[in-house]
mmCIF file of N, CA and C in Angstrom:
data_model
loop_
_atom_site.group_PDB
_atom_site.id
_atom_site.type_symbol
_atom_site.label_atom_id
_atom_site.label_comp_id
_atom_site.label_asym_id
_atom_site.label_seq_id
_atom_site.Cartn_x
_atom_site.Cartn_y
_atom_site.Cartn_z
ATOM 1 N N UNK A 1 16.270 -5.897 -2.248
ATOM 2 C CA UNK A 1 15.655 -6.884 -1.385
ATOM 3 C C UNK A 1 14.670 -7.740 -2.180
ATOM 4 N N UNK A 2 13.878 -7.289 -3.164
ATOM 5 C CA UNK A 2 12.902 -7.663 -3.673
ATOM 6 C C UNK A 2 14.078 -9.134 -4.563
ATOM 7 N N UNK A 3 14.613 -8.308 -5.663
ATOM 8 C CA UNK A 3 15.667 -10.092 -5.951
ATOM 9 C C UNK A 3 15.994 -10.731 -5.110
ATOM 10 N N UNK A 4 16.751 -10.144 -4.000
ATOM 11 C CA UNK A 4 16.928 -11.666 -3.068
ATOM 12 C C UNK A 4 15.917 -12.583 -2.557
ATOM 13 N N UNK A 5 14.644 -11.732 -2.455
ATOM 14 C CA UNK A 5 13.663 -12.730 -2.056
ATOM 15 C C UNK A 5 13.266 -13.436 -3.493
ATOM 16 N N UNK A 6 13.390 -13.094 -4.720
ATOM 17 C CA UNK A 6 13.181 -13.543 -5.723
ATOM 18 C C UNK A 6 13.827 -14.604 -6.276
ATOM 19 N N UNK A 7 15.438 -14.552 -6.538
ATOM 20 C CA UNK A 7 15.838 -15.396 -6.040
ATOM 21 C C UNK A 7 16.105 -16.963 -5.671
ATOM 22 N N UNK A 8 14.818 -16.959 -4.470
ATOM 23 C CA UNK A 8 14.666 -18.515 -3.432
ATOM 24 C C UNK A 8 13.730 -18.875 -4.413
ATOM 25 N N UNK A 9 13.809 -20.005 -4.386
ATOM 26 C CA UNK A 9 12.699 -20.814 -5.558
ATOM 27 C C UNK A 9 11.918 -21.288 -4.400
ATOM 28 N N UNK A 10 12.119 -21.517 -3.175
ATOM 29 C CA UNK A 10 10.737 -22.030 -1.810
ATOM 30 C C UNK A 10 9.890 -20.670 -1.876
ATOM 31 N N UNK A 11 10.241 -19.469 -2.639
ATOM 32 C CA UNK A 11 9.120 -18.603 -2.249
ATOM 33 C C UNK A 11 8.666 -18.058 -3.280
ATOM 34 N N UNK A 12 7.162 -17.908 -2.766
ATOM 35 C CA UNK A 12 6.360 -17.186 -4.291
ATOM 36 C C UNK A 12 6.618 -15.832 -4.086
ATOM 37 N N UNK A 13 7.034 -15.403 -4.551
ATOM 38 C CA UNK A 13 6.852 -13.139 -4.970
ATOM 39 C C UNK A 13 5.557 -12.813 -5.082
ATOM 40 N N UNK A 14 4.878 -11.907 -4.063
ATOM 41 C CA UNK A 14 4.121 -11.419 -4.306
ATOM 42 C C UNK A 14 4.336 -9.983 -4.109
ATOM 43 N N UNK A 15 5.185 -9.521 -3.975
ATOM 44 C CA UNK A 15 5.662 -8.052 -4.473
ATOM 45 C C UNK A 15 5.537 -8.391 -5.890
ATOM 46 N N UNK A 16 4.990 -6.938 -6.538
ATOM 47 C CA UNK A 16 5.138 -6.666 -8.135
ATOM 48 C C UNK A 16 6.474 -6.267 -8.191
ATOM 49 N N UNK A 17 6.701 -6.701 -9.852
ATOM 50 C CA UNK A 17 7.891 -5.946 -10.363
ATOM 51 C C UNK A 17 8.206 -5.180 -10.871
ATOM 52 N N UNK A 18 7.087 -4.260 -10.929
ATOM 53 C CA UNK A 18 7.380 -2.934 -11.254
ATOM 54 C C UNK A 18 7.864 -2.387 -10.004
ATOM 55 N N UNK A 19 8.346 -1.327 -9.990
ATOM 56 C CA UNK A 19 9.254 -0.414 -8.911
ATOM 57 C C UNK A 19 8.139 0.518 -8.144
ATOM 58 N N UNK A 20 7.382 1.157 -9.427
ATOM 59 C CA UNK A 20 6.573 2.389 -9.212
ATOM 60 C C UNK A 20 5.658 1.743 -7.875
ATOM 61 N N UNK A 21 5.290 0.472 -7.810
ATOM 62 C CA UNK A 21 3.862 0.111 -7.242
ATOM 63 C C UNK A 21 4.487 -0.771 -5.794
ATOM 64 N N UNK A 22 5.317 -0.416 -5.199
ATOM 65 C CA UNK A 22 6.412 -1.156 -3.900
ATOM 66 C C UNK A 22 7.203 -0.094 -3.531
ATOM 67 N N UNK A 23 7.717 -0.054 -2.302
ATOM 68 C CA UNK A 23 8.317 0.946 -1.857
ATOM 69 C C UNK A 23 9.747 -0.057 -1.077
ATOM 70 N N UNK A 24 9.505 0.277 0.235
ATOM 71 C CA UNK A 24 10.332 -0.733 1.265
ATOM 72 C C UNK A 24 9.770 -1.597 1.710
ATOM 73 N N UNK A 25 8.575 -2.559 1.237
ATOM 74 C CA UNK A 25 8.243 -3.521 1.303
ATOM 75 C C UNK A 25 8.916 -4.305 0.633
ATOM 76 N N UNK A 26 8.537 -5.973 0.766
ATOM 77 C CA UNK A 26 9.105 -6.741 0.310
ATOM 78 C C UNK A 26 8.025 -8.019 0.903
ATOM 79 N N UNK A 27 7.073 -8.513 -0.120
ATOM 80 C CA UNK A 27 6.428 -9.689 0.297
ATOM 81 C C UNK A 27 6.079 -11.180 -0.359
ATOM 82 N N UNK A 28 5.848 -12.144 0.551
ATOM 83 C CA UNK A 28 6.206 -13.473 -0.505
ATOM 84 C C UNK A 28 5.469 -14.679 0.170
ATOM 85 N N UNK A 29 5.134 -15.638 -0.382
ATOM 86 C CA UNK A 29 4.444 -16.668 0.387
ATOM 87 C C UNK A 29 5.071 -17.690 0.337
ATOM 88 N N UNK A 30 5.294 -18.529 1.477
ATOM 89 C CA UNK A 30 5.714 -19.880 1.627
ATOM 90 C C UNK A 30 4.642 -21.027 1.951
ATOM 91 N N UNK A 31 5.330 -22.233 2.128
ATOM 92 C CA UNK A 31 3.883 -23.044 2.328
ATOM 93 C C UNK A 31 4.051 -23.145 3.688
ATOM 94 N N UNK A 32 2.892 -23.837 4.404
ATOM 95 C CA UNK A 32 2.645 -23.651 5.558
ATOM 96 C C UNK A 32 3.887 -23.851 6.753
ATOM 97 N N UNK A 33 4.486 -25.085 6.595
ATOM 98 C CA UNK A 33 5.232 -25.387 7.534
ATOM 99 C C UNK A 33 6.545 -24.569 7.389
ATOM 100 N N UNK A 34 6.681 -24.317 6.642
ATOM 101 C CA UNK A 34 7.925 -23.464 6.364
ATOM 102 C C UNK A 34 7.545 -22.004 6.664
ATOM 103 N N UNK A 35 6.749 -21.284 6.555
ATOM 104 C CA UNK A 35 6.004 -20.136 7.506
ATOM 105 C C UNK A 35 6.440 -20.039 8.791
ATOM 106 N N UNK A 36 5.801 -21.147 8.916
ATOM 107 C CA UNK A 36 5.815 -21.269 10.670
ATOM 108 C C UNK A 36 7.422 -21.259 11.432
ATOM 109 N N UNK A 37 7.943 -22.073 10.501
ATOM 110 C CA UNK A 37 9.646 -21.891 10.944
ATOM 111 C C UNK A 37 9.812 -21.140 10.318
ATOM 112 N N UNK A 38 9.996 -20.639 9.560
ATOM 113 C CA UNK A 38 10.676 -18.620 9.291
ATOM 114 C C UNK A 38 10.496 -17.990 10.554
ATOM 115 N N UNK A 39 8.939 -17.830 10.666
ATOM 116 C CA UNK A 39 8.641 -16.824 11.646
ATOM 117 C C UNK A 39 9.070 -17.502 13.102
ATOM 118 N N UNK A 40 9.336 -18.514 13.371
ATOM 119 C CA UNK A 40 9.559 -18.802 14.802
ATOM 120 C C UNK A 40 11.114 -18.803 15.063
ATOM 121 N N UNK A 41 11.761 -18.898 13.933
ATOM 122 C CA UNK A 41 13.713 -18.549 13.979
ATOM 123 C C UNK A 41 13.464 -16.915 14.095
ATOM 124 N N UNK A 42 12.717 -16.641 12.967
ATOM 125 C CA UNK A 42 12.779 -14.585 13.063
ATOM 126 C C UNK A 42 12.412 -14.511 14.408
ATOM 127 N N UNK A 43 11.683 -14.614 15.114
ATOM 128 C CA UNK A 43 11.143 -14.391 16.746
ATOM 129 C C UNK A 43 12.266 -15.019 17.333
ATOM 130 N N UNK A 44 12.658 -15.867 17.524
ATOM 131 C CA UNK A 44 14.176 -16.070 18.378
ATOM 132 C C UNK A 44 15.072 -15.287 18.090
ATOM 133 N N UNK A 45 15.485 -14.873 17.108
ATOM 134 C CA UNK A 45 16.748 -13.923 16.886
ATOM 135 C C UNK A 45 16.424 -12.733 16.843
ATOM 136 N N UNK A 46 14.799 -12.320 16.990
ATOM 137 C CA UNK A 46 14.928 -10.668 16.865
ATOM 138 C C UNK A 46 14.725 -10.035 16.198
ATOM 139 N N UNK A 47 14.654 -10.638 14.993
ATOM 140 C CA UNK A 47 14.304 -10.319 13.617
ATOM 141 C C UNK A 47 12.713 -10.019 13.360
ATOM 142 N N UNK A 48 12.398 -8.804 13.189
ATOM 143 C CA UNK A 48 11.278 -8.774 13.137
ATOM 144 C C UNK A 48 10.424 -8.801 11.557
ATOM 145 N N UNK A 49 9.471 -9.123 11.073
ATOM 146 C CA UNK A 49 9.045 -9.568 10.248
ATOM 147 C C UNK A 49 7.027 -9.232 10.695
ATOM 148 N N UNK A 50 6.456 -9.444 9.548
ATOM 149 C CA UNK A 50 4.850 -9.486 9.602
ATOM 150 C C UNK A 50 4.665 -10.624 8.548
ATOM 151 N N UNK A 51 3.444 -10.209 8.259
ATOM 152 C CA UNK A 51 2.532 -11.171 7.288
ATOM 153 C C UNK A 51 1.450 -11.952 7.433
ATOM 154 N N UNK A 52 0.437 -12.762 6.583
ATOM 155 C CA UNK A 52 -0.119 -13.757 6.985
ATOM 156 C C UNK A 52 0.326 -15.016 7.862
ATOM 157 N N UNK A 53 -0.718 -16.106 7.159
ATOM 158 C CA UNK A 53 -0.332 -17.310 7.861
ATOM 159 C C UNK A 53 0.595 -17.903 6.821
ATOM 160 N N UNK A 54 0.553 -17.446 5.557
ATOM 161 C CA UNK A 54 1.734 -18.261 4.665
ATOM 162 C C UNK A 54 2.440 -17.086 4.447
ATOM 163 N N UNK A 55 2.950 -16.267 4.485
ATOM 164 C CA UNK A 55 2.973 -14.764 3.986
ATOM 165 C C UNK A 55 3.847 -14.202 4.825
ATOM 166 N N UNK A 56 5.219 -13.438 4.282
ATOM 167 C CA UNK A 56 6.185 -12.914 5.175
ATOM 168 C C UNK A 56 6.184 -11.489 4.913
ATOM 169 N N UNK A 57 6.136 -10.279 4.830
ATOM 170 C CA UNK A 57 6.654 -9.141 4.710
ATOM 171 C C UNK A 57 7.655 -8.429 5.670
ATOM 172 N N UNK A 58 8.757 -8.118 4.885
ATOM 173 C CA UNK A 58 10.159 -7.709 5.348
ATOM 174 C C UNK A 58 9.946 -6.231 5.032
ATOM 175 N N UNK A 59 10.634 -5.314 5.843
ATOM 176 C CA UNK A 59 10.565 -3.526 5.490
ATOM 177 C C UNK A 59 11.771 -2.987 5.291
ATOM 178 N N UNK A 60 12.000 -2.366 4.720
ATOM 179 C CA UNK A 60 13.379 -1.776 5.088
ATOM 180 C C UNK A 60 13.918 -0.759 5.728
ATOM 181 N N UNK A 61 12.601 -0.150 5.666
ATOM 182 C CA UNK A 61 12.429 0.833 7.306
ATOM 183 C C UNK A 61 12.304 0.403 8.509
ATOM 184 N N UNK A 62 12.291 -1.060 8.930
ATOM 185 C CA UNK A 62 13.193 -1.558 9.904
ATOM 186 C C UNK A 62 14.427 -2.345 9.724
ATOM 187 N N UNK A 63 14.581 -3.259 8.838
ATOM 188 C CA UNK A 63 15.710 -3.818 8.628
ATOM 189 C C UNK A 63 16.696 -2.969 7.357
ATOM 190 N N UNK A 64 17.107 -2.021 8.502
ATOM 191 C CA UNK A 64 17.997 -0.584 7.710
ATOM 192 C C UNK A 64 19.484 -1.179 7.364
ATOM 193 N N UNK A 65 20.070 -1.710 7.990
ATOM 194 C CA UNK A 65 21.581 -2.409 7.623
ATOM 195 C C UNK A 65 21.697 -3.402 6.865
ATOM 196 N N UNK A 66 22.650 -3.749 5.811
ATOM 197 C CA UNK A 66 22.505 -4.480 4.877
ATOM 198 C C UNK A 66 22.695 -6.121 5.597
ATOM 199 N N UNK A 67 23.041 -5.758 6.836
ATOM 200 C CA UNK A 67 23.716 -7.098 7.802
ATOM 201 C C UNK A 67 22.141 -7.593 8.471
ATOM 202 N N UNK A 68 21.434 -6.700 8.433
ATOM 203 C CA UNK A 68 19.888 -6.891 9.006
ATOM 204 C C UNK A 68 19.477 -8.240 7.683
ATOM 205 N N UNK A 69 19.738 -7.554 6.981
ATOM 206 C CA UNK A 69 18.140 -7.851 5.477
ATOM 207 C C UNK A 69 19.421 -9.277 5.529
ATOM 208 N N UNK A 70 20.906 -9.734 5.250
ATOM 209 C CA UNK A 70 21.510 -10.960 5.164
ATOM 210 C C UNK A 70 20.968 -11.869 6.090
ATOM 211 N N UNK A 71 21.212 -11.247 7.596
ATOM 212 C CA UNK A 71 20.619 -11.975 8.380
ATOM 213 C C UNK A 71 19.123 -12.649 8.461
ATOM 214 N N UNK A 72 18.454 -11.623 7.489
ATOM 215 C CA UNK A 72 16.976 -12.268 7.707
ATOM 216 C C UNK A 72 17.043 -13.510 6.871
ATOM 217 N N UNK A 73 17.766 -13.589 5.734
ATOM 218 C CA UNK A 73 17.492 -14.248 4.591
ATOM 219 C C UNK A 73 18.220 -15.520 4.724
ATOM 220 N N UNK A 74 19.292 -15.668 5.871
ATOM 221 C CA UNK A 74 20.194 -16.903 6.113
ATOM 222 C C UNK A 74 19.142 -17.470 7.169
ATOM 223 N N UNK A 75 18.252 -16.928 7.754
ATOM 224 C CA UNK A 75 16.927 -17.681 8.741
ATOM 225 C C UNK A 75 16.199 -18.047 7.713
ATOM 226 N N UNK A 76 16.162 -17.218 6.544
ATOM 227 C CA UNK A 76 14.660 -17.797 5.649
ATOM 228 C C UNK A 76 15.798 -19.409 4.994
ATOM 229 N N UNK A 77 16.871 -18.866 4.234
ATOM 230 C CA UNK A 77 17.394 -20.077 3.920
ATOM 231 C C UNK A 77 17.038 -21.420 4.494
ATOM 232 N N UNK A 78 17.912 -21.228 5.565
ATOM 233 C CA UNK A 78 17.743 -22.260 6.817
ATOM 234 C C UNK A 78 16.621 -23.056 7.245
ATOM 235 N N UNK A 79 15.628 -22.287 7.395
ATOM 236 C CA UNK A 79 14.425 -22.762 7.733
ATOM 237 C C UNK A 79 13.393 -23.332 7.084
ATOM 238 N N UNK A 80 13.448 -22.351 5.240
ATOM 239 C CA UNK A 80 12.483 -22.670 4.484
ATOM 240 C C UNK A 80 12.816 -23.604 3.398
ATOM 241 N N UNK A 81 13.931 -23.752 3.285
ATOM 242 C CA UNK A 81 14.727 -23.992 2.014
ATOM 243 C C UNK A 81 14.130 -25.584 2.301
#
């Protein structure tokens, strides 16, 4: 998860890349307006998500299916790109 969010060039990584220091997190910052539409497509479809006000964190202890974590990332596409 951490490469795919890595990846998008609209988002900064703020997950480290070391392994040892991240678990099933996965976190990253966008700029403002593009925030706001991530998180307001993720809230229509269900997709649940946290974070700041620029700031997304994805888990994988909720988004357990690999069809979950695609789906999140064709809303981030979509929205942030």
């Amino acid at each position: 998860m951490r490469a795919q969010a890595a990846a998008r060039p609209y988002a900064g990584l703020l997950t480290p890349a070391d392994e040892r220091l991240y678990a099933a997190m996965v976190a990253f910052s966008l700029k403002p307006e593009a925030a706001a539409r991530v998180k307001r497509r993720c809230a229509e479809r269900k997709i649940w998500i946290s974070g700041g006000e620029n700031s997304i964190r994805i888990s994988t202890h909720i988004h357990t299916r690999p069809s979950d974590i695609e789906a999140f990332f064709a809303v981030m596409d979509e929205a942030a790109a």
